mmCIF file of C-alpha atoms in Angstrom:
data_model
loop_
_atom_site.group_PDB
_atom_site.id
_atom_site.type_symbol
_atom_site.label_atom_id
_atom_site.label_comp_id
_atom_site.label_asym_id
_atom_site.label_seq_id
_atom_site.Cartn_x
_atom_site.Cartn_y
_atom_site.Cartn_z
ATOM 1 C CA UNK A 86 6.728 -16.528 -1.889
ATOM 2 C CA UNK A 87 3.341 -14.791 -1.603
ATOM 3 C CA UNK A 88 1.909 -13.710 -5.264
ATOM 4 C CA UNK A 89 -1.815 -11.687 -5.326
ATOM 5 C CA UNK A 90 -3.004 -11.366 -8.915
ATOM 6 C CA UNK A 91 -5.468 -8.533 -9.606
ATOM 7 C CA UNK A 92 -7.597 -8.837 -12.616
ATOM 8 C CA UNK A 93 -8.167 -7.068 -14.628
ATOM 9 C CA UNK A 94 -5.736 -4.180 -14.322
ATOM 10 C CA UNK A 95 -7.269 -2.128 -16.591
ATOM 11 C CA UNK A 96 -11.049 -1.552 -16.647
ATOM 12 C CA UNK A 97 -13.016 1.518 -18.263
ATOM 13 C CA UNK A 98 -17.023 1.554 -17.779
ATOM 14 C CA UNK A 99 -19.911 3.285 -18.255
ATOM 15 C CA UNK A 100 -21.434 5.309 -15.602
ATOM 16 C CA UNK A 101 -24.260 2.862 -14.334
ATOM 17 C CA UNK A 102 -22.769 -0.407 -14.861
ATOM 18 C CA UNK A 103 -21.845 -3.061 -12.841
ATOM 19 C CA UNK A 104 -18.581 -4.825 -12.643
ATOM 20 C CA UNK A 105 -15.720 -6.972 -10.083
ATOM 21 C CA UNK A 106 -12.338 -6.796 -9.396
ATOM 22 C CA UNK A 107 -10.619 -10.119 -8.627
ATOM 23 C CA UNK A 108 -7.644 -10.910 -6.414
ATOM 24 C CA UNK A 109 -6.269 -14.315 -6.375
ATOM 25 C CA UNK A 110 -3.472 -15.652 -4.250
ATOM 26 C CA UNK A 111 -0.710 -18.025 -3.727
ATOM 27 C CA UNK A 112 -1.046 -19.110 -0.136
ATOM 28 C CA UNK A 113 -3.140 -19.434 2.978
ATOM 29 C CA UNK A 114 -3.994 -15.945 5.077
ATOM 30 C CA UNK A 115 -7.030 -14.753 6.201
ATOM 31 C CA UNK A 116 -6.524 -11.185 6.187
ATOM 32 C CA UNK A 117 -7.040 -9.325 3.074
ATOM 33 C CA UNK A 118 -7.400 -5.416 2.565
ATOM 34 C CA UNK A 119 -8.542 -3.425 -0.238
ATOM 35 C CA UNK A 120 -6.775 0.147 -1.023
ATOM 36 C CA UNK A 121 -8.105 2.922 -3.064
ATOM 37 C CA UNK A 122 -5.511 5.319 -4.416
ATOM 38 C CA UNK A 123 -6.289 8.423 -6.834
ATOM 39 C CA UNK A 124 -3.646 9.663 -8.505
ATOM 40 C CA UNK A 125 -0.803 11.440 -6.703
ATOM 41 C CA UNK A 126 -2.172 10.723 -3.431
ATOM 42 C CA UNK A 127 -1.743 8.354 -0.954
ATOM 43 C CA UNK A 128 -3.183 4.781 -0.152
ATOM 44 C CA UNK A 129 -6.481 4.587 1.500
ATOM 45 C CA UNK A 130 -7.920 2.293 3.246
ATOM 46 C CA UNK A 131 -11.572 1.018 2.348
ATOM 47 C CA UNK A 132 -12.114 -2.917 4.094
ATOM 48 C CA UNK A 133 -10.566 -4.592 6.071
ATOM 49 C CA UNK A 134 -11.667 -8.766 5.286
ATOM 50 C CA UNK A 135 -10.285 -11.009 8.406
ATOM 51 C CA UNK A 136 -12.173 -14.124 7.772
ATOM 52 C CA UNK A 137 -13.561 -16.509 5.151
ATOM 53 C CA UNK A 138 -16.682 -15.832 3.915
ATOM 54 C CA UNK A 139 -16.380 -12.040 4.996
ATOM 55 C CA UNK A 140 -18.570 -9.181 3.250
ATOM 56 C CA UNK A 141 -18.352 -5.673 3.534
ATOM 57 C CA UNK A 142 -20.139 -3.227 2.204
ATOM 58 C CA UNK A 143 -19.781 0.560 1.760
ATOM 59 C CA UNK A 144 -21.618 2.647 -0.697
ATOM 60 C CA UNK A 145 -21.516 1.043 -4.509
ATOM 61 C CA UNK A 146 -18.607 -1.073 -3.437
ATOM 62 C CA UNK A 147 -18.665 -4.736 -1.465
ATOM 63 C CA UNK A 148 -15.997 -6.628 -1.043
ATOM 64 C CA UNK A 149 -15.921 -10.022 -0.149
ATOM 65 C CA UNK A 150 -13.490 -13.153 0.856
ATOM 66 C CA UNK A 151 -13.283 -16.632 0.519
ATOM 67 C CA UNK A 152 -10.127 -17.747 2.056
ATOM 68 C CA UNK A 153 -10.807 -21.344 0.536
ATOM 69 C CA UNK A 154 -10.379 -20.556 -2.967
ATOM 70 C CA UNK A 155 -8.119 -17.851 -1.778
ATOM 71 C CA UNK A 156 -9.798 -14.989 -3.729
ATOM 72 C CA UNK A 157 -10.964 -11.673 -2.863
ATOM 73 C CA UNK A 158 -13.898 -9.664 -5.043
ATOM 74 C CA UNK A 159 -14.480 -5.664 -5.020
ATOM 75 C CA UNK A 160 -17.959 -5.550 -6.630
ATOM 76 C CA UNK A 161 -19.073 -2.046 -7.700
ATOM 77 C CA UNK A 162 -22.427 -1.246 -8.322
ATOM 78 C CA UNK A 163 -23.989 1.007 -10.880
ATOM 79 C CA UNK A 164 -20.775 3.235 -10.842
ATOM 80 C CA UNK A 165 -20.406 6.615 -11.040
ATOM 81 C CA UNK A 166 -17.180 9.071 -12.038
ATOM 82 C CA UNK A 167 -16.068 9.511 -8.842
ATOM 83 C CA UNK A 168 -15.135 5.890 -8.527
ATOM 84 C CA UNK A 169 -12.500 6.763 -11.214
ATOM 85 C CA UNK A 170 -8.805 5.573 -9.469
ATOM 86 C CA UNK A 171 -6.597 2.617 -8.441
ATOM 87 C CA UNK A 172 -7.852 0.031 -6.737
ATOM 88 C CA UNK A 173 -5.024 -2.236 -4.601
ATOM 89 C CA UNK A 174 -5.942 -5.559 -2.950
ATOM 90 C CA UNK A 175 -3.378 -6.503 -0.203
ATOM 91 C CA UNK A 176 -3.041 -9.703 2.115
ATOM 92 C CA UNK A 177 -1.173 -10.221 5.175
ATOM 93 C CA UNK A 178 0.747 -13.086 5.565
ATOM 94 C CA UNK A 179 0.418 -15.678 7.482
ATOM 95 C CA UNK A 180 3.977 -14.187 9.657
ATOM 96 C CA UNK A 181 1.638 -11.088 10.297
ATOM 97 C CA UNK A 182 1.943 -7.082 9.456
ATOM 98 C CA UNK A 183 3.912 -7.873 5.793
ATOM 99 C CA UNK A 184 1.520 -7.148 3.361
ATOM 100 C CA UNK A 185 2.039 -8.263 -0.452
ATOM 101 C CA UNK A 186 0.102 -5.631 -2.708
ATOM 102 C CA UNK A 187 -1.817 -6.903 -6.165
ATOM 103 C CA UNK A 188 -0.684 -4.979 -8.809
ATOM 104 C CA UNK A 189 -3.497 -2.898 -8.688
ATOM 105 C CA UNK A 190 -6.751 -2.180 -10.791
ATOM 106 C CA UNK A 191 -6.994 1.241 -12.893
ATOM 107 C CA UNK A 192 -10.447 1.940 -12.886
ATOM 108 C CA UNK A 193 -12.004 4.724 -15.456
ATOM 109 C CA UNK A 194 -15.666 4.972 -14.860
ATOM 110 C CA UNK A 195 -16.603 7.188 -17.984
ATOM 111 C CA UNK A 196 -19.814 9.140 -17.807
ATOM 112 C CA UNK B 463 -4.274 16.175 13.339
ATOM 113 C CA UNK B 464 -2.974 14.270 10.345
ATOM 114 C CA UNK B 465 -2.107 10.589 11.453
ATOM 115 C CA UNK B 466 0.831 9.823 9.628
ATOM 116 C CA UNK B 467 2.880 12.372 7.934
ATOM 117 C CA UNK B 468 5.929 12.204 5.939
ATOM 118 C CA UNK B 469 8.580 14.866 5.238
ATOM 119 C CA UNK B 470 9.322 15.989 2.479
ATOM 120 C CA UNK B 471 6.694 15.452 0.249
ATOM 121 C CA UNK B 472 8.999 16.195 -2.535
ATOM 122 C CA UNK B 473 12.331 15.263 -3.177
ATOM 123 C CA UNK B 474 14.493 16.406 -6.153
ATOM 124 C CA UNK B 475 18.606 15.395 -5.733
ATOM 125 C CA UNK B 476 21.469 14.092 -8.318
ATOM 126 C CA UNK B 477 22.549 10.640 -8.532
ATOM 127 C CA UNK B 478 25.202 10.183 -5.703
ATOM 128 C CA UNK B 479 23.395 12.280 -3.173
ATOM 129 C CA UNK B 480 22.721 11.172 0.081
ATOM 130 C CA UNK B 481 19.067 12.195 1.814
ATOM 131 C CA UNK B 482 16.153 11.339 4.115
ATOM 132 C CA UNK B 483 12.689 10.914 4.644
ATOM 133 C CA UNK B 484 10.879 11.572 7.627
ATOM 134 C CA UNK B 485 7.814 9.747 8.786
ATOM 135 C CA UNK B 486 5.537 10.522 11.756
ATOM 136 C CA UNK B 487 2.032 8.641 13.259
ATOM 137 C CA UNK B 488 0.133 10.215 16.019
ATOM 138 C CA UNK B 489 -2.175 7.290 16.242
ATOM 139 C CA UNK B 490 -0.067 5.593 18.941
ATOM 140 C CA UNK B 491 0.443 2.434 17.142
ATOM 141 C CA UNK B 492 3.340 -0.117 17.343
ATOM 142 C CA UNK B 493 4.116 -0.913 14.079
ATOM 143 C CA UNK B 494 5.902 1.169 11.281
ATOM 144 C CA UNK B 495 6.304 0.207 7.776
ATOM 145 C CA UNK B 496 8.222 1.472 4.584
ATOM 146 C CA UNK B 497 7.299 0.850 0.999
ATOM 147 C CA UNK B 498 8.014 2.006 -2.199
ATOM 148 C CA UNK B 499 6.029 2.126 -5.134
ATOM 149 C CA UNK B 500 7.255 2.402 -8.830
ATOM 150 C CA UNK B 501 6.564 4.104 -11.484
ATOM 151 C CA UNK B 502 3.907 1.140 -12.747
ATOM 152 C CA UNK B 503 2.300 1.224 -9.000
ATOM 153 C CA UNK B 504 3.528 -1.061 -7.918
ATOM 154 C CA UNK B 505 4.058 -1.713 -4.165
ATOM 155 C CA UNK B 506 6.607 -3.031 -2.339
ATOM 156 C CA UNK B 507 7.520 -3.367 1.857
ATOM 157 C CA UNK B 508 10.903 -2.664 2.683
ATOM 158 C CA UNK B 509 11.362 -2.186 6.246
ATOM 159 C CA UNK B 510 9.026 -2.662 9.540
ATOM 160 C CA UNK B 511 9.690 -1.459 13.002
ATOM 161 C CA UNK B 512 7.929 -2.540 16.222
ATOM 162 C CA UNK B 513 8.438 -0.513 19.081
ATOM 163 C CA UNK B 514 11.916 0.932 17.547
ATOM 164 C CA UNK B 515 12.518 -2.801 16.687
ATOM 165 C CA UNK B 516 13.442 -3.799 13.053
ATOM 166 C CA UNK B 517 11.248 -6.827 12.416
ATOM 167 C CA UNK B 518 10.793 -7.074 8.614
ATOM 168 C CA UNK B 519 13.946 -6.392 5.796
ATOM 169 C CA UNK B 520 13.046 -6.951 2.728
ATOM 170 C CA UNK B 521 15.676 -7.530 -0.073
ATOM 171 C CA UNK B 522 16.849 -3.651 -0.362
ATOM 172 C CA UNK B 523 20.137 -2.279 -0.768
ATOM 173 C CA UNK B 524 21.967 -1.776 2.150
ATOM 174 C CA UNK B 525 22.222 2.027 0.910
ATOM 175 C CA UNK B 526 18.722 2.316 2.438
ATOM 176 C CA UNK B 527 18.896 2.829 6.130
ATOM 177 C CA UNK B 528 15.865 3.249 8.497
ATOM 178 C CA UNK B 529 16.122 4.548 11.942
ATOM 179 C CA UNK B 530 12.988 4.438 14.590
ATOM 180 C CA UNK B 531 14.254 6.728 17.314
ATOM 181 C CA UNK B 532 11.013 6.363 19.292
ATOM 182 C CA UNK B 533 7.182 4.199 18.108
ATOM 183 C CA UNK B 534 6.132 7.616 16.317
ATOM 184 C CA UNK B 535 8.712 8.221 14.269
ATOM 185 C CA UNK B 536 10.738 6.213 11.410
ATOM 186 C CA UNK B 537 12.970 7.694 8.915
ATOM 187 C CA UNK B 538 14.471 6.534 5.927
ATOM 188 C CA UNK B 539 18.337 7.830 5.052
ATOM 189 C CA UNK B 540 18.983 6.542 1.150
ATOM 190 C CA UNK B 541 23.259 7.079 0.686
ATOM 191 C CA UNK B 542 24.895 7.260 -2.781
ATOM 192 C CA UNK B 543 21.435 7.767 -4.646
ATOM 193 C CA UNK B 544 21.274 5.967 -7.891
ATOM 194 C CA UNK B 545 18.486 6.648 -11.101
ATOM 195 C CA UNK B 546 16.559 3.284 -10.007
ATOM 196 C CA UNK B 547 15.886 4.783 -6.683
ATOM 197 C CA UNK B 548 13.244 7.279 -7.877
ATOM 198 C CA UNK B 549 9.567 6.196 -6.926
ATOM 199 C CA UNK B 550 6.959 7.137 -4.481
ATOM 200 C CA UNK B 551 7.992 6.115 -0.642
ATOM 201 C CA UNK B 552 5.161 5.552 1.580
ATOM 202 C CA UNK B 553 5.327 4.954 5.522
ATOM 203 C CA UNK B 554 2.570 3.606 7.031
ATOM 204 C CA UNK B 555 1.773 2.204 10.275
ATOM 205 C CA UNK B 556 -0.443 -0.167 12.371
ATOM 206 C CA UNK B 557 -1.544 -1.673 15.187
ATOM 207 C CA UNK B 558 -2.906 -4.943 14.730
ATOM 208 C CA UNK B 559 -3.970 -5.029 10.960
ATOM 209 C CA UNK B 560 -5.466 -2.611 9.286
ATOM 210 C CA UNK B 561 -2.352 -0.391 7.955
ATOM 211 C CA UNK B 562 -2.714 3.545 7.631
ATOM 212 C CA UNK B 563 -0.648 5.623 5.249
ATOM 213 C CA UNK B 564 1.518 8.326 4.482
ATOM 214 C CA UNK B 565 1.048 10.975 2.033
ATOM 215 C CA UNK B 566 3.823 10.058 0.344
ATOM 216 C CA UNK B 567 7.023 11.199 -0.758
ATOM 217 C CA UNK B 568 8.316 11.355 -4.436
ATOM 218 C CA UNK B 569 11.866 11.229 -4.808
ATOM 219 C CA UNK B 570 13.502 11.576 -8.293
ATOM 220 C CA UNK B 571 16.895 11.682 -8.975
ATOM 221 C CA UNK B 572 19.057 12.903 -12.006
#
């Protein structure tokens, strides 16, 4: 059975700072998402990694893959308030379109 | 022009009830997914359609029904509604991997 880790699930930092979200997992895929979800709302989507050594970038967050150590990063750079939510990483199975969530990473970016 | 919707967004009913969820994608995509998230966040799949076809069923009680009358559409009837079965349900769908989703619906039960 597929297992993704997040660490760490709790994480409160100062405006400015740097800082990364890991996401381990159990077995072999190549597709792994990353989900930001503010509170009471829904899931959405912000990359989209479908190979190793995959890096996207999109304002003060990168996210990156490396299928051979089967671990996923969400940098953030020099955050800001309005980073402030839950951050999900997700991977597909090797079967296709099942996707086992992490249990997610509550970030508080405090100013 | 929202691309996938879900109906209602809340959901309020006693233990025993039966009720559904509605779920809608105008993105034209294949694939249709259920999952529900707890009250720690935590996500789970329960059900995936492809072209009204049932392909994934996770380990849920058989009190949880989906139906996919057509690709756009996939509903979620819940009989004899117990306390556990409160939680966010999400629909979601797809067409080759990136997954889009739902607003959400929160059911509670009492």
């Amino acid at each position: 059975e597929l297992k993704v880790e997040q660490n760490p699930l709790f994480l409160s930092m100062q405006e400015g700072k740097n800082y990364t979200i890991y996401c381990n997992y159990s077995t072999t895929s190549d597709r792994l998402y990353w989900y930001r979800q503010d509170p009471g709302k829904s899931l959405e989507s912000l990359f989209v990694l479908l190979s190793n050594g995959a890096v996207k970038q999109e304002g003060r967050l990168m996210a990156s893959l490396d299928t051979k150590a089967r671990l996923s990063t969400l940098h953030i750079t020099a955050a800001v308030h309005d980073l402030s939510a839950t951050y999900f990483c997700a991977v597909d199975e090797a079967s296709g379109s099942r996707l086992t969530f992490g249990e997610g990473t509550q970030l508080t970016v405090n100013p | 022009d929202t691309a996938v919707s879900q109906t209602p967004k809340y959901l309020v009913t006693q233990m025993g009830n039966d009720k559904s969820i509605k779920c809608e994608q105008n993105l034209g995509h294949d694939t249709m997914y259920w999952y529900k998230q707890d009250s720690k966040k935590f996500l789970k799949i329960m059900f995936s359609y492809n072209n009204k076809e049932l392909i994934i069923n996770e380990t849920v009680p058989n009190r949880f029904s989906p139906k996919s009358p057509d690709k756009a559409h996939l509903n979620l009837h819940i009989n004899s509604l117990e306390l556990g079965d409160s939680a966010v349900y999400f629909c979601a769908s797809s067409q080759r991997y990136e997954q889009f989703f739902g607003p959400g619906t929160r059911l509670t039960v009492l």
